[in-house]
Short mmCIF file of C-alpha atoms in Angstrom, two decimals:
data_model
loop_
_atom_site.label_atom_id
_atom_site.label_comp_id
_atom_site.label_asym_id
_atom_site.label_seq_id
_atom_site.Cartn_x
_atom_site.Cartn_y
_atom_site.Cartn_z
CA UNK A 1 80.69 1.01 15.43
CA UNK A 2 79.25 -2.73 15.69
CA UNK A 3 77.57 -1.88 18.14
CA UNK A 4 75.51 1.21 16.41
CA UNK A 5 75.13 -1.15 13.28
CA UNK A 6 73.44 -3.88 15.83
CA UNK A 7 71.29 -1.27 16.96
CA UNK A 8 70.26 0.47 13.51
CA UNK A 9 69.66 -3.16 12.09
CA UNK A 10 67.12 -3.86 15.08
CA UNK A 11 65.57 -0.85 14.55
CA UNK A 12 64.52 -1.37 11.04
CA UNK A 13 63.74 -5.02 11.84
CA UNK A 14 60.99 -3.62 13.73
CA UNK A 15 60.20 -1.10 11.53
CA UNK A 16 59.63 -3.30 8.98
CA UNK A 17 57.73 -5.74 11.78
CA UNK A 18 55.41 -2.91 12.47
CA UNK A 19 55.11 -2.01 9.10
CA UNK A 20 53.92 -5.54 8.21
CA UNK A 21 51.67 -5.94 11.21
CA UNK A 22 49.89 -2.71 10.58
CA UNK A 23 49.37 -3.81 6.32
CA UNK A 24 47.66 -7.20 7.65
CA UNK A 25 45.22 -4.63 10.14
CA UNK A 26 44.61 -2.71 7.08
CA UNK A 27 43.86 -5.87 4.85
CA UNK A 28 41.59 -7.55 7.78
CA UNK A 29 39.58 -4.23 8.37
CA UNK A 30 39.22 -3.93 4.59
CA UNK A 31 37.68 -7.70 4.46
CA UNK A 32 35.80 -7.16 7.37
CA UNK A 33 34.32 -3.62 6.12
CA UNK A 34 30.91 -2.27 7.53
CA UNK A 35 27.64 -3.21 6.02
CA UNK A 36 26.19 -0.34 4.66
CA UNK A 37 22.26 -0.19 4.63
CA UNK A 38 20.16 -0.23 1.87
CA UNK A 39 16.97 0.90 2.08
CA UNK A 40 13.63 0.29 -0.16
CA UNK A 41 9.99 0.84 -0.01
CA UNK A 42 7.93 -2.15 -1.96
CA UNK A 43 4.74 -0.74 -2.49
CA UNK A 44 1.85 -3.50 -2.84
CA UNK A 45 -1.99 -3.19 -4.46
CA UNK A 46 -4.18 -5.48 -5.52
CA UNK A 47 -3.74 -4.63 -8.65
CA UNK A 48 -5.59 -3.31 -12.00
CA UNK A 49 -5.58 -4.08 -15.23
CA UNK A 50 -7.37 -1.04 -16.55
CA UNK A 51 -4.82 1.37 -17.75
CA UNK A 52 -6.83 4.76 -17.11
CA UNK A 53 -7.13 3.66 -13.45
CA UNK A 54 -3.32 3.56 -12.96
CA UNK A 55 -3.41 7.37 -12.50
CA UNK A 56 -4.71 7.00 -9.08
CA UNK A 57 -1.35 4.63 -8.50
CA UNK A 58 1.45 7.00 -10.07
CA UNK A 59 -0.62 9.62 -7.22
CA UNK A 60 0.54 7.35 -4.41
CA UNK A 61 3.57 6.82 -5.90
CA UNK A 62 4.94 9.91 -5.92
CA UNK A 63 3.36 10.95 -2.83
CA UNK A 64 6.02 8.78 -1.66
CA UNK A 65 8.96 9.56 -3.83
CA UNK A 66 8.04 13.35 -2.25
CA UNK A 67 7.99 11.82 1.71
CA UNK A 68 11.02 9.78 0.95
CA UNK A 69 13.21 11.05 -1.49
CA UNK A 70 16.23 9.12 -3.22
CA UNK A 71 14.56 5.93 -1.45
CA UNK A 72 13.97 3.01 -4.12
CA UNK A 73 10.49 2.35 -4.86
CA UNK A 74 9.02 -0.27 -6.31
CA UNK A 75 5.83 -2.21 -6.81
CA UNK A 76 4.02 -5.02 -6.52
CA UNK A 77 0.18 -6.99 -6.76
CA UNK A 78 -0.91 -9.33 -5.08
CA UNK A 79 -3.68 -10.75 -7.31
CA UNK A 80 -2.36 -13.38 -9.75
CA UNK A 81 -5.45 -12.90 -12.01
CA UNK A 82 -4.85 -9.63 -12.70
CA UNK A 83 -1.10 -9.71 -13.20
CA UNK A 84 -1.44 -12.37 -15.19
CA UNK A 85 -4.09 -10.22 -17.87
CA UNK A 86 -1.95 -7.62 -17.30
CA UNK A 87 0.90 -9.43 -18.89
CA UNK A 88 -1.33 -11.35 -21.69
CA UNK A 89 -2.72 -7.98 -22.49
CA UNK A 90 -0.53 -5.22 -22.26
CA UNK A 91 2.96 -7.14 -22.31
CA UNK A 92 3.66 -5.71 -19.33
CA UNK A 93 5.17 -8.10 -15.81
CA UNK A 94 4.54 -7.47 -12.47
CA UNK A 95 5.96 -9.00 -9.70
CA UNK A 96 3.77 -10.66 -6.81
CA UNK A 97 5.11 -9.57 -3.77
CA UNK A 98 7.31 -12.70 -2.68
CA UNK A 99 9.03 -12.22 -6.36
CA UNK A 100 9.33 -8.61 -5.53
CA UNK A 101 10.69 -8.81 -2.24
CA UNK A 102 13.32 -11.49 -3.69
CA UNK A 103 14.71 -9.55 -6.27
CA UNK A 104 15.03 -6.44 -3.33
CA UNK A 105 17.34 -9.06 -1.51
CA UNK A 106 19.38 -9.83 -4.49
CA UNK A 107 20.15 -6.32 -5.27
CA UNK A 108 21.62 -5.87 -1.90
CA UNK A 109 18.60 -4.47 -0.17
CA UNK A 110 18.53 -5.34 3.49
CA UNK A 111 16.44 -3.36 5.02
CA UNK A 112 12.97 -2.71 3.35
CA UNK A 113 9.27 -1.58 4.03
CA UNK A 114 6.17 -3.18 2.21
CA UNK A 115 3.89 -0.68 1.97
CA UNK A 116 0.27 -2.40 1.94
CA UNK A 117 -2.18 -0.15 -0.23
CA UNK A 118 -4.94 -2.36 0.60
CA UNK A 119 -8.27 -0.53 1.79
CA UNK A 120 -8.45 -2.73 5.57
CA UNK A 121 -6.67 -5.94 6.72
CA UNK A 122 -8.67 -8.69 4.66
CA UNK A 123 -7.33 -11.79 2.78
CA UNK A 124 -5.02 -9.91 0.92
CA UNK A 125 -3.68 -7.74 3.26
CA UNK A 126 -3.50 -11.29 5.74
CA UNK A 127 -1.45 -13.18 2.74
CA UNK A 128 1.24 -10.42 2.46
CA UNK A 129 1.35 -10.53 6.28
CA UNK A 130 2.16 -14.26 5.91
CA UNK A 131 4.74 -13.59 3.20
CA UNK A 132 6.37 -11.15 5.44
CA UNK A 133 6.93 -12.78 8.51
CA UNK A 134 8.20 -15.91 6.53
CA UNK A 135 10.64 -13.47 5.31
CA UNK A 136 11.89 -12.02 8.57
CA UNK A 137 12.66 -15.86 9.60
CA UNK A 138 14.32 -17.03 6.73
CA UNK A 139 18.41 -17.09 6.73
CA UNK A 140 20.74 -18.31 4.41
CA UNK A 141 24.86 -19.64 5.39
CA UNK A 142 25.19 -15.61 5.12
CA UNK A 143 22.72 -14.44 7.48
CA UNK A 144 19.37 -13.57 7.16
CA UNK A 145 17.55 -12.89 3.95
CA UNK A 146 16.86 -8.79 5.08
CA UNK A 147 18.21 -7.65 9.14
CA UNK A 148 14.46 -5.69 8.47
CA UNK A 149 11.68 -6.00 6.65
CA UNK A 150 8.32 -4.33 8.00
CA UNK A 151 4.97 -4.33 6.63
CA UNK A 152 3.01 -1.29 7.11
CA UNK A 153 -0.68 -0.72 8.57
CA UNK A 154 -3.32 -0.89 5.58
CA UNK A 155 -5.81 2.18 5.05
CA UNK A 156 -8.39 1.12 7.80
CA UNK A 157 -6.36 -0.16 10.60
CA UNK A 158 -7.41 1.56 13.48
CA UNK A 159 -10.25 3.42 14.64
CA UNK A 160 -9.06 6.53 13.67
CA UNK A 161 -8.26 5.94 10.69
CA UNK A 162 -11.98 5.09 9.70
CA UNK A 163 -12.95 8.86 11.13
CA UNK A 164 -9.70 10.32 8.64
CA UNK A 165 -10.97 8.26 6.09
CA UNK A 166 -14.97 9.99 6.63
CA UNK A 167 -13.08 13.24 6.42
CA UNK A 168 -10.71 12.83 3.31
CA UNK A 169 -14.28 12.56 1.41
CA UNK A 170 -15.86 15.33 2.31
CA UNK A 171 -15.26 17.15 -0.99
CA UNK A 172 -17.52 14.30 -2.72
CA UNK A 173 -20.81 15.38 -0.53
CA UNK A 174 -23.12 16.83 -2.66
CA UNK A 175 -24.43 20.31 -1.78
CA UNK A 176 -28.33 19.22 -1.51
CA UNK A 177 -27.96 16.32 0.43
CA UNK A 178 -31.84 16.10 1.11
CA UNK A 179 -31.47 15.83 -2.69
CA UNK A 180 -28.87 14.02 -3.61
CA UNK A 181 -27.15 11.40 -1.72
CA UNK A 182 -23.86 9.90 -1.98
CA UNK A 183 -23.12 6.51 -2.22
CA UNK A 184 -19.75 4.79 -1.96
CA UNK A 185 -18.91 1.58 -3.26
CA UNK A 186 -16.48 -0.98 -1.68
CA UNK A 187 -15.29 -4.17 -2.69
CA UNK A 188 -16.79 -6.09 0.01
CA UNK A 189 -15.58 -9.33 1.54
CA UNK A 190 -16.06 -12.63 2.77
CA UNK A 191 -13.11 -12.67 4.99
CA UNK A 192 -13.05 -12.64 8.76
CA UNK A 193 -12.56 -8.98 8.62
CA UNK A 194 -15.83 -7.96 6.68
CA UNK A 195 -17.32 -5.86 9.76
CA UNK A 196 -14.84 -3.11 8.20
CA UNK A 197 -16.89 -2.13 5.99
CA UNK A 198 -19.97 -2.07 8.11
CA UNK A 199 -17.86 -0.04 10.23
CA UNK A 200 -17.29 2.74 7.65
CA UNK A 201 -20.76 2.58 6.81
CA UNK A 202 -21.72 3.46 10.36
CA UNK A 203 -18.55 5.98 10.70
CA UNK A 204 -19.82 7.80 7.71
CA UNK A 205 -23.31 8.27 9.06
CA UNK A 206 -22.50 9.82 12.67
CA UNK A 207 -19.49 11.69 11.08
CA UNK A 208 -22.18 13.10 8.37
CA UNK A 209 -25.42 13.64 10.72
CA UNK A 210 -28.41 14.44 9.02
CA UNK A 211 -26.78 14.07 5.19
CA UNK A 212 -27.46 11.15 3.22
CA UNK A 213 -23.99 9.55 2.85
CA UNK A 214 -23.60 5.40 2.65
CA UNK A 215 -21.26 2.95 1.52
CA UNK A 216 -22.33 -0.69 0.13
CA UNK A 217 -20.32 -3.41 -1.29
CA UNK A 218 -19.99 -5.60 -4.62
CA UNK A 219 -19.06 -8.44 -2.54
CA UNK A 220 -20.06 -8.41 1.15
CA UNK A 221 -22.20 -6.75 4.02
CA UNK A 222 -23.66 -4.16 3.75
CA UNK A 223 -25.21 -5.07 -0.11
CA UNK A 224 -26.70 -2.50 -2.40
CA UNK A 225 -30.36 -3.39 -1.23
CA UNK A 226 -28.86 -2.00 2.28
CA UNK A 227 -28.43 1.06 0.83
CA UNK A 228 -31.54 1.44 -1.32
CA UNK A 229 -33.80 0.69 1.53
CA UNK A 230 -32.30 4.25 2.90
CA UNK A 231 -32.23 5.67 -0.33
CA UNK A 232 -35.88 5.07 -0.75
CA UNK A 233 -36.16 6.15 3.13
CA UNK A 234 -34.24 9.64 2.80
CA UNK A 235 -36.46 10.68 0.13
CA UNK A 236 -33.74 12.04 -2.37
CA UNK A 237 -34.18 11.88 -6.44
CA UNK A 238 -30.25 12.05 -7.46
CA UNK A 239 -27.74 9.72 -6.11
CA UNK A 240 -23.97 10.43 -6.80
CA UNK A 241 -21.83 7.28 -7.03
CA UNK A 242 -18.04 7.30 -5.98
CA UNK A 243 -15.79 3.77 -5.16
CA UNK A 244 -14.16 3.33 -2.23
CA UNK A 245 -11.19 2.23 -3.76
CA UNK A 246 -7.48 2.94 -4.68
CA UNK A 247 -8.61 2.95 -8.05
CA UNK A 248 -11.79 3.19 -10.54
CA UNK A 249 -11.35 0.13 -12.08
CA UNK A 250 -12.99 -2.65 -13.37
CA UNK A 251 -15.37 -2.71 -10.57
CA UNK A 252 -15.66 0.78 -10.92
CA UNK A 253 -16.51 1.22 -14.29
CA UNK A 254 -18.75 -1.90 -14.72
CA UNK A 255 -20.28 -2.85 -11.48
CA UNK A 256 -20.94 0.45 -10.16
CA UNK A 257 -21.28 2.97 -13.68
CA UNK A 258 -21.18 0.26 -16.15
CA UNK A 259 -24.96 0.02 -18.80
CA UNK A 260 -25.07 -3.78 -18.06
CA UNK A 261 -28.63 -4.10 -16.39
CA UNK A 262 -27.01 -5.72 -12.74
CA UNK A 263 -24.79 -2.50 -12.64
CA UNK A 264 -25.35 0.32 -9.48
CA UNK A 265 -26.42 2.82 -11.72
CA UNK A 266 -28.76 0.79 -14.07
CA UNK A 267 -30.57 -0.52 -11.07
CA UNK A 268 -30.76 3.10 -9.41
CA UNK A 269 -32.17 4.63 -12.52
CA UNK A 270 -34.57 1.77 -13.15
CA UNK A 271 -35.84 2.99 -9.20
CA UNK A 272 -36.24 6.26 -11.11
CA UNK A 273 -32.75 8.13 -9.40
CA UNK A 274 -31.19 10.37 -11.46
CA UNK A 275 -27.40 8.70 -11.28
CA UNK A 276 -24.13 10.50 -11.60
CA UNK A 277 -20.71 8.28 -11.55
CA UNK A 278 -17.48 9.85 -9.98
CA UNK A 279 -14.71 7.85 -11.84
CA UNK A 280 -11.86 8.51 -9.10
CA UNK A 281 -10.14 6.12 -6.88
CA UNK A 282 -8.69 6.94 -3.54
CA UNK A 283 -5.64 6.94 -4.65
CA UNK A 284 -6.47 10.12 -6.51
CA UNK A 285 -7.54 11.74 -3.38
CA UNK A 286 -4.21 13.39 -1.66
CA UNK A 287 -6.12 13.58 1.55
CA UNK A 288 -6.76 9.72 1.70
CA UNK A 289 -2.87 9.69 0.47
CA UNK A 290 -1.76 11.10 3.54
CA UNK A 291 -3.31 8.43 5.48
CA UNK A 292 -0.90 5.88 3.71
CA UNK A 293 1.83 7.98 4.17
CA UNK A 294 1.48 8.06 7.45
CA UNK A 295 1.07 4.74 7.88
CA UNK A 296 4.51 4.07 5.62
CA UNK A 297 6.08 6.82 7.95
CA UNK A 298 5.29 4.74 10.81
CA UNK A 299 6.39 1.74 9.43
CA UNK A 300 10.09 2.98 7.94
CA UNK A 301 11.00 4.44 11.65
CA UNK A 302 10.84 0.56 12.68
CA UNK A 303 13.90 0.92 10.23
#
């Protein structure tokens, strides 16, 4: 009988042994739980502050929402000047991209996408590249600040992206192009990168033989008086003017369809062209869309 009772009390010893042994498991497991991923796309623009031009925006927007659904999006600019009028304006704050991309981390985002909607890698595109990779080489005592963060392509990154680009505005070619030409307006640039434009130009005129379709710049090569010296060559009387950018902004409506005497279409008609203004951005254009989708699809399977 001892005996039995020595046995059944050893037996629940290590019950209660194995018991406890299998409760600390369970606690350290529970403390040392997997991290679960959160994903987010930031999506970055320059910017506007004119509140009709947004449309072109909310487009991109939820061409992404529709590519990547139940993924948090937000937004960001990177011009200062313009999120600044936006806020002494409208009331309304918008974060520059390193703000952005700081409050992602603090809502327990770790691994994220910036999504650059910026028309070819100039300055801008080149500053969000720098606030990126000082990102993916920061860490804190916890780790690092995201275990991924990728930026994306912008809308003219490769070659073939320029001859998707020609394509997406084919709808804008007048029918008469011995008529009327077309005649796209980009921002321009001073930046290392300026030949991008100069590229499209020259895209746009092999990918559109024999039609009069150009692009000049506000701010850059090639310059309006590029473009009227083939204007004036092709013969045409009507010119159609469209910008080559996400939105139809302020350069848009003043520089390009604005009555100021220095605008496109004042100095056009004062060359006797009959001027028409097409007040969409790219961003309205779901072919031009798709590019940046693409480009953002590429981009999250780094993920």
């Amino acid at each position: 009988m001892k005996s039995w009772r020595k046995i059944s009390a050893l037996v629940t010893l290590m019950l209660l042994t194995m018991s406890f042994l299998l409760m600390g498991a369970s606690s350290a497991m529970a403390k040392e739980k997997v991290k679960v991923d959160k994903k987010a796309i930031l999506l970055v623009a320059f910017g506007t502050s004119v509140p009709e031009a947004r449309v072109a925006l909310d487009n991109v927007e939820a061409k992404v929402k529709e590519a990547f659904p139940g993924v948090e999006v937000r937004w960001s600019y990177t011009s200062s000047i313009i999120r600044e009028k936006i806020a002494r304006e409208q009331k309304v704050f918008i974060d520059s991209p390193m703000t952005a991309l700081a409050k992602l981390s603090d809502d327990g985002y770790n691994k994220v996408v910036v999504h650059s909607l910026h028309i070819f890698p100039g300055q801008e595109y080149s500053d969000l590249e720098s606030v990126v990779k000082s990102l993916q080489d920061t860490k804190t005592s916890e780790g690092p600040v995201f275990d991924k963060l990728v930026l994306s392509d912008s809308l003219l990154q490769e070659f073939n992206d320029y001859k998707r680009a020609g394509a997406a505005i084919a709808n804008l070619i007048p029918e008469n192009t011995s008529e009327e030409a077309l005649l796209l307006m980009g921002h321009g640039t001073g930046y290392r990168a300026l030949s991008a434009y100069g590229c499209m130009n020259d895209v746009l005129r092999q990918q559109y033989w024999g039609k009069n379709v150009m692009l000049a710049t506000v701010e850059g090569y090639p310059e309006l008086q590029h473009a009227m010296r083939d204007l004036a060559a092709s013969g045409v009387k009507k010119v159609k003017l469209a910008p080559f950018m996400v939105v139809a902004g302020d350069h848009a409506q003043n520089d390009m369809a604005g009555d100021e005497p220095d605008s496109w279409k004042s100095q056009l008609e004062a060359k006797g062209y009959v001027v028409e203004a097409h007040m969409q951005g790219l961003g309205e254009n779901d072919a031009v869309v798709k590019i940046m989708v693409d480009h953002l699809k590429k981009a999250w399977n780094q993920l």
